[in-house]
Each structure stands twice: as C-alpha cells, then as structure tokens.
Amino acid sequence: MSSPACPHVKSRCPQYPESTIKRFTVPEDKVDWDEKWPQYSPVSHTAPAVLNKPIWADPDIGSFSPNFNAVDGLVDRSSFEGQYKVENGKPLNPRGRTGLTGRGLLGRWGPNHAADPIVTRWKVDASGAKIHHSASKKPILQFVSIKRRDCGEWAIPGGMVDPGEQVSLTLQREFSEEALNSLSLKQSEKEDIHKRIQKLFGSVYKGYVDDPRNTDNAWMETVAVNFHDELPLQAGDDAGQVQWVDVDSSFSLYASHSHFLELVARERKAHCHFTV
C-alpha cells in the first residue's frame, strides 16, 4: 500500500519522555537540515538505561565504528527513507532536527527497526451485519489496541526487531505476546494461534515513525501490516490493557499509530476519524 509521508511533530515534543529533559525548540521552518541555522543548539541526552550497555543497545560512538546505511553484522542500519547523512561519525535523522542529540531512550544509532501488526475486524450487530457510521455511511472497523505500561497511552501492539530476526517473525511474536498473552498459554493454544497469525498480512506502511523518543541521531522506523481476523484478547508483556476499539476514537494514539490506522481504513473503505 502506498502511503504519504509520516509527520515529524511528536519527534519534537517539548519534554523528552521519561525524563525532565527539555528539547531545544525547533520551529517548522527550521526542521530541514538543509536550512542553515547557526543558532541551533540541541540538548544532548542518552538515557541511563541505554548507557548501562544492555544487550539491545549500541556502545557510544568512538568506542566502535558502525557501518551506517547498510546491514552491519546482524543489525540492519539501513533506512526505509533511503540514504541518511552521517556527520562527525553520527547519523542524522532523515526527517530533520528534533532539538535533541544522542540516543535518548533508543538503543541504536540511526534507525531503530520495529514491527506493528494492525489487527482489525468489522463492527457488527447482533445478527452479524456490519454497522455503518451515521455520518459517513461507511462500515466501522475495529482494531486491537493496547495500553502501554511505560507511558499509559493507547497503541498498536508492536515491538523492536531483534538482531537477525525477520520482520514477519517479529510481527507474530509481538502480537502474540502483547495482545494475546501467548507466554501464559498452553502449548496447544499457542499452536492454534500461531497458525492463525501466519495468514498473509497486508502491507500498510513502511518507513519513519514520528515517535517522541526520536533524536537527531536515533529514530524509529517500522513495517506496519494489517491482519483482518477475530482473536481472543488477553493483555501480556508490555501491554497494560487490551481491547477492540472502533476506528472512530476520540483519544489520541502513541507515536504515528493514528496515521497507520487512517491508511488501513482508507484501504478497506471504512469510516475513519482519529485525533492525531
């Protein structure tokens, strides 16, 4: 599915998540790196959890030399956005300035790859007939939404791609763990769910994610796919709560997730209204 460019707004949120760090304010007309701005003085921040060198994080630049814009060992440092610039040994966010350098909460320098499974079903009445929205007259889609434990926002269940892992496996793993709580299921139940989520996923979006964790040197990218089915829901892993939600919701969603839902709704010719 072709998709318009994802915005670059939450990546410039005034206060960096899970910190008291304030970003250097970047107005819309100064986002592009090609726009000369000698007064630009971004704040430097890498979270202590990242500096403690967990297995999922890179070392600091200088102590190692990553191969940017390429597959670097098991880590894919190429971007869906194309070639990104590297300045003073550090990659530059392909969407522009964010007001903050370093890695923030992100482990990798450059692109941090994730996978987001968008699981949908039609909203139906007691007889099984599709329910149409009173204003648009289009059928209403519902999607699986989780409440993130880290920030309390509602989101599409998803997660980071492990080094060397295929995105298709990440999608299956993350949805099973977050929305279906497969870690606590019996083996027979796991096998049944695994067969169902192995069905063909329809591609929705592949590219940059407007994520509040993004910095000038580290950013989120994702492959979002749509899986149309009905599955038993039980929160697990990073999810606080999980539920089916109408694609007509008044609450905002985490990062670029509203954008992804709009793309799914358009493709399926369903009603859509989201607060971005």
mmCIF file of C-alpha atoms in Angstrom:
data_model
loop_
_atom_site.group_PDB
_atom_site.id
_atom_site.type_symbol
_atom_site.label_atom_id
_atom_site.label_comp_id
_atom_site.label_asym_id
_atom_site.label_seq_id
_atom_site.Cartn_x
_atom_site.Cartn_y
_atom_site.Cartn_z
ATOM 1 C CA MET A 1 0.000 0.000 0.000
ATOM 2 C CA SER A 2 1.410 3.393 -0.906
ATOM 3 C CA SER A 3 1.332 5.933 1.907
ATOM 4 C CA PRO A 4 2.003 9.643 2.359
ATOM 5 C CA ALA A 5 4.973 10.732 4.419
ATOM 6 C CA CYS A 6 4.620 10.340 8.156
ATOM 7 C CA PRO A 7 4.679 13.652 10.105
ATOM 8 C CA HIS A 8 7.588 14.926 12.221
ATOM 9 C CA VAL A 9 5.731 16.530 15.143
ATOM 10 C CA LYS A 10 5.884 14.169 18.130
ATOM 11 C CA SER A 11 9.608 13.822 17.431
ATOM 12 C CA ARG A 12 9.877 17.477 18.518
ATOM 13 C CA CYS A 13 7.747 17.196 21.681
ATOM 14 C CA PRO A 14 8.889 19.830 24.244
ATOM 15 C CA GLN A 15 9.844 17.385 27.010
ATOM 16 C CA TYR A 16 11.656 14.151 26.259
ATOM 17 C CA PRO A 17 9.788 11.023 27.525
ATOM 18 C CA GLU A 18 10.679 9.518 30.905
ATOM 19 C CA SER A 19 12.932 12.472 31.769
ATOM 20 C CA THR A 20 12.980 16.111 32.800
ATOM 21 C CA ILE A 21 14.972 16.986 29.665
ATOM 22 C CA LYS A 22 13.598 19.865 27.573
ATOM 23 C CA ARG A 23 14.304 19.810 23.846
ATOM 24 C CA PHE A 24 15.737 22.824 22.039
ATOM 25 C CA THR A 25 12.675 24.247 20.281
ATOM 26 C CA VAL A 26 12.686 23.600 16.539
ATOM 27 C CA PRO A 27 10.120 25.607 14.533
ATOM 28 C CA GLU A 28 8.618 24.096 11.406
ATOM 29 C CA ASP A 29 10.725 26.217 9.061
ATOM 30 C CA LYS A 30 13.981 25.065 10.695
ATOM 31 C CA VAL A 31 13.377 21.300 10.713
ATOM 32 C CA ASP A 32 15.153 20.557 7.415
ATOM 33 C CA TRP A 33 18.918 20.031 7.736
ATOM 34 C CA ASP A 34 19.424 21.967 4.515
ATOM 35 C CA GLU A 35 18.020 25.064 6.224
ATOM 36 C CA LYS A 36 21.044 26.916 7.610
ATOM 37 C CA TRP A 37 20.624 27.629 11.332
ATOM 38 C CA PRO A 38 23.876 28.522 13.135
ATOM 39 C CA GLN A 39 21.937 29.238 16.358
ATOM 40 C CA TYR A 40 20.799 25.593 16.606
ATOM 41 C CA SER A 41 21.983 24.297 19.980
ATOM 42 C CA PRO A 42 20.307 20.925 20.684
ATOM 43 C CA VAL A 43 20.366 19.303 24.104
ATOM 44 C CA SER A 44 22.400 16.090 24.403
ATOM 45 C CA HIS A 45 20.691 13.179 26.141
ATOM 46 C CA THR A 46 21.103 9.417 26.281
ATOM 47 C CA ALA A 47 19.076 7.665 28.956
ATOM 48 C CA PRO A 48 20.948 5.910 31.784
ATOM 49 C CA ALA A 49 19.239 2.636 30.811
ATOM 50 C CA VAL A 50 20.956 2.886 27.412
ATOM 51 C CA LEU A 51 24.320 3.971 28.813
ATOM 52 C CA ASN A 52 24.318 0.905 31.080
ATOM 53 C CA LYS A 53 25.076 -1.093 27.890
ATOM 54 C CA PRO A 54 22.146 -3.524 27.755
ATOM 55 C CA ILE A 55 22.383 -6.200 25.053
ATOM 56 C CA TRP A 56 19.932 -4.316 22.806
ATOM 57 C CA ALA A 57 21.956 -1.080 22.772
ATOM 58 C CA ASP A 58 24.986 0.098 20.796
ATOM 59 C CA PRO A 59 28.138 1.356 22.519
ATOM 60 C CA ASP A 60 28.943 5.065 22.267
ATOM 61 C CA ILE A 61 30.368 6.388 19.008
ATOM 62 C CA GLY A 62 34.141 6.410 19.314
ATOM 63 C CA SER A 63 34.317 3.098 21.130
ATOM 64 C CA PHE A 64 33.040 1.384 17.965
ATOM 65 C CA SER A 65 32.528 2.271 14.311
ATOM 66 C CA PRO A 66 29.149 1.077 12.994
ATOM 67 C CA ASN A 67 28.637 0.596 9.261
ATOM 68 C CA PHE A 68 25.793 3.036 8.617
ATOM 69 C CA ASN A 69 23.364 2.818 5.666
ATOM 70 C CA ALA A 70 23.982 -0.943 5.448
ATOM 71 C CA VAL A 71 23.410 -4.263 7.177
ATOM 72 C CA ASP A 72 26.091 -4.199 9.865
ATOM 73 C CA GLY A 73 26.554 -7.778 11.048
ATOM 74 C CA LEU A 74 23.158 -8.783 12.468
ATOM 75 C CA VAL A 75 21.985 -5.166 12.827
ATOM 76 C CA ASP A 76 20.232 -3.523 9.885
ATOM 77 C CA ARG A 77 21.372 0.112 9.872
ATOM 78 C CA SER A 78 19.807 0.884 6.500
ATOM 79 C CA SER A 79 16.755 3.150 6.408
ATOM 80 C CA PHE A 80 13.413 2.820 4.635
ATOM 81 C CA GLU A 81 13.822 6.541 3.961
ATOM 82 C CA GLY A 82 16.897 5.973 1.752
ATOM 83 C CA GLN A 83 20.451 7.134 2.386
ATOM 84 C CA TYR A 84 20.775 9.279 5.506
ATOM 85 C CA LYS A 85 23.647 11.657 6.200
ATOM 86 C CA VAL A 86 26.427 10.900 8.674
ATOM 87 C CA GLU A 87 28.109 13.897 10.298
ATOM 88 C CA ASN A 88 31.081 13.676 12.693
ATOM 89 C CA GLY A 89 30.595 9.910 12.782
ATOM 90 C CA LYS A 90 26.942 10.171 13.819
ATOM 91 C CA PRO A 91 23.845 9.585 11.657
ATOM 92 C CA LEU A 92 21.380 12.433 11.071
ATOM 93 C CA ASN A 93 17.622 11.936 11.387
ATOM 94 C CA PRO A 94 16.322 11.832 7.774
ATOM 95 C CA ARG A 95 13.283 13.931 8.702
ATOM 96 C CA GLY A 96 15.335 16.729 10.209
ATOM 97 C CA ARG A 97 16.086 18.384 13.523
ATOM 98 C CA THR A 98 14.444 17.244 16.771
ATOM 99 C CA GLY A 99 16.083 19.566 19.312
ATOM 100 C CA LEU A 100 17.972 16.728 20.989
ATOM 101 C CA THR A 101 21.137 14.772 20.147
ATOM 102 C CA GLY A 102 22.338 11.421 21.437
ATOM 103 C CA ARG A 103 20.113 8.354 21.553
ATOM 104 C CA GLY A 104 17.599 9.232 24.245
ATOM 105 C CA LEU A 105 15.742 6.016 25.071
ATOM 106 C CA LEU A 106 16.684 4.291 21.808
ATOM 107 C CA GLY A 107 19.380 1.657 21.686
ATOM 108 C CA ARG A 108 20.690 2.016 18.144
ATOM 109 C CA TRP A 109 22.443 4.902 16.472
ATOM 110 C CA GLY A 110 20.455 5.649 13.320
ATOM 111 C CA PRO A 111 17.285 3.673 12.521
ATOM 112 C CA ASN A 112 15.731 1.504 15.241
ATOM 113 C CA HIS A 113 13.533 -1.008 13.434
ATOM 114 C CA ALA A 114 10.156 -2.121 14.781
ATOM 115 C CA ALA A 115 7.147 -4.054 13.513
ATOM 116 C CA ASP A 116 3.499 -3.114 14.108
ATOM 117 C CA PRO A 117 0.677 -5.608 13.437
ATOM 118 C CA ILE A 118 -2.646 -3.820 12.926
ATOM 119 C CA VAL A 119 -5.316 -6.411 13.674
ATOM 120 C CA THR A 120 -8.818 -5.438 12.557
ATOM 121 C CA ARG A 121 -12.361 -6.752 12.300
ATOM 122 C CA TRP A 122 -15.669 -5.277 11.168
ATOM 123 C CA LYS A 123 -18.001 -3.975 13.866
ATOM 124 C CA VAL A 124 -21.228 -5.960 13.606
ATOM 125 C CA ASP A 125 -24.642 -6.038 15.256
ATOM 126 C CA ALA A 126 -26.300 -8.981 16.998
ATOM 127 C CA SER A 127 -27.255 -10.505 13.639
ATOM 128 C CA GLY A 128 -23.699 -10.303 12.324
ATOM 129 C CA ALA A 129 -24.395 -7.442 9.892
ATOM 130 C CA LYS A 130 -21.798 -4.671 9.521
ATOM 131 C CA ILE A 131 -22.559 -1.475 11.431
ATOM 132 C CA HIS A 132 -22.220 1.707 9.363
ATOM 133 C CA HIS A 133 -21.328 5.121 10.738
ATOM 134 C CA SER A 134 -24.257 7.551 10.847
ATOM 135 C CA ALA A 135 -22.292 10.414 9.247
ATOM 136 C CA SER A 136 -20.023 8.796 6.643
ATOM 137 C CA LYS A 137 -22.337 5.802 5.975
ATOM 138 C CA LYS A 138 -19.190 3.666 5.764
ATOM 139 C CA PRO A 139 -18.740 0.407 7.723
ATOM 140 C CA ILE A 140 -16.896 0.737 11.035
ATOM 141 C CA LEU A 141 -13.609 -1.078 11.569
ATOM 142 C CA GLN A 142 -12.343 -2.107 14.976
ATOM 143 C CA PHE A 143 -8.696 -2.677 15.824
ATOM 144 C CA VAL A 144 -6.761 -4.291 18.648
ATOM 145 C CA SER A 145 -5.328 -1.598 20.926
ATOM 146 C CA ILE A 146 -3.092 -1.975 23.970
ATOM 147 C CA LYS A 147 -2.444 0.478 26.782
ATOM 148 C CA ARG A 148 1.323 0.848 27.084
ATOM 149 C CA ARG A 149 2.757 0.343 30.554
ATOM 150 C CA ASP A 150 5.586 2.841 30.018
ATOM 151 C CA CYS A 151 3.532 5.947 29.174
ATOM 152 C CA GLY A 152 -0.133 4.961 29.622
ATOM 153 C CA GLU A 153 -1.010 5.777 26.002
ATOM 154 C CA TRP A 154 -3.083 3.514 23.761
ATOM 155 C CA ALA A 155 -1.177 1.961 20.882
ATOM 156 C CA ILE A 156 -0.996 -0.727 18.231
ATOM 157 C CA PRO A 157 0.731 -3.794 19.740
ATOM 158 C CA GLY A 158 4.251 -3.972 18.354
ATOM 159 C CA GLY A 159 7.899 -4.062 19.250
ATOM 160 C CA MET A 160 11.514 -3.957 18.225
ATOM 161 C CA VAL A 161 13.004 -6.252 15.609
ATOM 162 C CA ASP A 162 15.658 -8.411 17.250
ATOM 163 C CA PRO A 163 19.092 -8.582 15.569
ATOM 164 C CA GLY A 164 18.971 -11.022 12.653
ATOM 165 C CA GLU A 165 15.216 -11.553 13.003
ATOM 166 C CA GLN A 166 12.823 -11.453 10.047
ATOM 167 C CA VAL A 167 10.145 -8.782 10.350
ATOM 168 C CA SER A 168 7.397 -11.366 9.743
ATOM 169 C CA LEU A 169 8.574 -13.262 12.835
ATOM 170 C CA THR A 170 8.708 -10.056 14.867
ATOM 171 C CA LEU A 171 5.102 -9.268 13.938
ATOM 172 C CA GLN A 172 3.928 -12.705 15.007
ATOM 173 C CA ARG A 173 5.946 -12.649 18.226
ATOM 174 C CA GLU A 174 4.981 -9.154 19.315
ATOM 175 C CA PHE A 175 1.271 -9.530 18.657
ATOM 176 C CA SER A 176 1.172 -12.936 20.351
ATOM 177 C CA GLU A 177 2.987 -11.653 23.439
ATOM 178 C CA GLU A 178 1.325 -8.246 23.816
ATOM 179 C CA ALA A 179 -2.272 -8.766 22.759
ATOM 180 C CA LEU A 180 -2.805 -12.495 23.204
ATOM 181 C CA ASN A 181 -0.509 -13.078 26.195
ATOM 182 C CA SER A 182 0.808 -16.191 24.459
ATOM 183 C CA LEU A 183 3.581 -16.565 27.041
ATOM 184 C CA SER A 184 0.991 -17.883 29.508
ATOM 185 C CA LEU A 185 -0.947 -20.113 27.088
ATOM 186 C CA LYS A 186 -0.888 -23.892 26.884
ATOM 187 C CA GLN A 187 1.149 -25.345 24.025
ATOM 188 C CA SER A 188 -1.969 -26.457 22.121
ATOM 189 C CA GLU A 189 -3.424 -22.942 22.372
ATOM 190 C CA LYS A 190 -0.146 -21.416 21.204
ATOM 191 C CA GLU A 191 -0.090 -23.669 18.143
ATOM 192 C CA ASP A 192 -3.664 -22.754 17.207
ATOM 193 C CA ILE A 193 -2.975 -19.013 17.467
ATOM 194 C CA HIS A 194 0.329 -19.372 15.629
ATOM 195 C CA LYS A 195 -1.465 -20.950 12.656
ATOM 196 C CA ARG A 196 -3.982 -18.113 12.552
ATOM 197 C CA ILE A 197 -1.453 -15.297 12.652
ATOM 198 C CA GLN A 198 0.657 -16.964 9.954
ATOM 199 C CA LYS A 199 -2.029 -15.889 7.483
ATOM 200 C CA LEU A 200 -0.984 -13.317 4.921
ATOM 201 C CA PHE A 201 -0.616 -9.845 6.356
ATOM 202 C CA GLY A 202 -1.402 -6.915 4.064
ATOM 203 C CA SER A 203 1.313 -4.251 3.989
ATOM 204 C CA VAL A 204 0.149 -0.852 5.289
ATOM 205 C CA TYR A 205 3.228 1.303 5.883
ATOM 206 C CA LYS A 206 6.997 1.011 5.809
ATOM 207 C CA GLY A 207 9.089 3.947 6.913
ATOM 208 C CA TYR A 208 9.772 6.618 9.525
ATOM 209 C CA VAL A 209 7.781 6.737 12.764
ATOM 210 C CA ASP A 210 7.003 10.099 14.359
ATOM 211 C CA ASP A 211 7.931 8.870 17.824
ATOM 212 C CA PRO A 212 8.533 11.074 20.906
ATOM 213 C CA ARG A 213 11.713 9.054 21.620
ATOM 214 C CA ASN A 214 13.373 10.180 18.370
ATOM 215 C CA THR A 215 16.509 12.313 18.408
ATOM 216 C CA ASP A 216 18.794 13.907 15.823
ATOM 217 C CA ASN A 217 20.906 10.735 15.829
ATOM 218 C CA ALA A 218 18.457 7.912 16.566
ATOM 219 C CA TRP A 219 14.930 7.348 15.307
ATOM 220 C CA MET A 220 12.176 4.774 14.971
ATOM 221 C CA GLU A 221 11.164 3.084 11.710
ATOM 222 C CA THR A 222 8.573 0.355 11.258
ATOM 223 C CA VAL A 223 6.845 -2.100 8.995
ATOM 224 C CA ALA A 224 3.111 -1.926 9.730
ATOM 225 C CA VAL A 225 0.814 -4.615 8.355
ATOM 226 C CA ASN A 226 -2.905 -5.309 8.571
ATOM 227 C CA PHE A 227 -4.260 -8.662 9.715
ATOM 228 C CA HIS A 228 -8.045 -8.938 9.483
ATOM 229 C CA ASP A 229 -9.369 -11.535 11.941
ATOM 230 C CA GLU A 230 -11.015 -12.065 15.326
ATOM 231 C CA LEU A 231 -8.899 -13.412 18.137
ATOM 232 C CA PRO A 232 -9.274 -13.879 21.914
ATOM 233 C CA LEU A 233 -7.652 -10.968 23.743
ATOM 234 C CA GLN A 234 -5.692 -11.016 26.978
ATOM 235 C CA ALA A 235 -3.080 -8.431 27.878
ATOM 236 C CA GLY A 236 0.503 -9.535 28.321
ATOM 237 C CA ASP A 237 4.162 -8.464 28.090
ATOM 238 C CA ASP A 238 4.333 -4.647 27.624
ATOM 239 C CA ALA A 239 0.552 -4.188 27.472
ATOM 240 C CA GLY A 240 -1.358 -2.890 30.482
ATOM 241 C CA GLN A 241 -4.805 -3.361 28.964
ATOM 242 C CA VAL A 242 -6.004 -4.669 25.608
ATOM 243 C CA GLN A 243 -9.298 -4.236 23.797
ATOM 244 C CA TRP A 244 -11.064 -3.895 20.450
ATOM 245 C CA VAL A 245 -11.518 -0.191 19.640
ATOM 246 C CA ASP A 246 -13.568 1.482 16.901
ATOM 247 C CA VAL A 247 -11.548 3.269 14.225
ATOM 248 C CA ASP A 248 -13.565 6.330 15.228
ATOM 249 C CA SER A 249 -11.980 7.055 18.569
ATOM 250 C CA SER A 250 -11.593 10.421 20.242
ATOM 251 C CA PHE A 251 -8.446 9.557 22.233
ATOM 252 C CA SER A 252 -5.022 10.042 20.672
ATOM 253 C CA LEU A 253 -2.714 7.143 19.944
ATOM 254 C CA TYR A 254 1.001 6.674 20.587
ATOM 255 C CA ALA A 255 3.547 7.921 18.012
ATOM 256 C CA SER A 256 2.354 7.570 14.376
ATOM 257 C CA HIS A 257 -0.263 4.918 15.099
ATOM 258 C CA SER A 258 -3.232 7.142 14.193
ATOM 259 C CA HIS A 259 -1.627 7.666 10.787
ATOM 260 C CA PHE A 260 -1.309 3.906 10.261
ATOM 261 C CA LEU A 261 -4.981 3.348 11.184
ATOM 262 C CA GLU A 262 -6.088 6.006 8.705
ATOM 263 C CA LEU A 263 -4.199 4.177 5.950
ATOM 264 C CA VAL A 264 -5.877 0.870 6.854
ATOM 265 C CA ALA A 265 -9.338 2.455 6.918
ATOM 266 C CA ARG A 266 -8.843 4.070 3.523
ATOM 267 C CA GLU A 267 -7.650 0.799 2.011
ATOM 268 C CA ARG A 268 -10.664 -1.086 3.385
ATOM 269 C CA LYS A 269 -13.048 1.781 2.542
ATOM 270 C CA ALA A 270 -14.094 2.060 6.168
ATOM 271 C CA HIS A 271 -15.122 5.017 8.312
ATOM 272 C CA CYS A 272 -12.197 6.779 9.972
ATOM 273 C CA HIS A 273 -11.703 9.651 12.355
ATOM 274 C CA PHE A 274 -8.703 9.995 14.664
ATOM 275 C CA THR A 275 -7.253 12.692 16.848
ATOM 276 C CA VAL A 276 -3.621 12.948 15.778
#
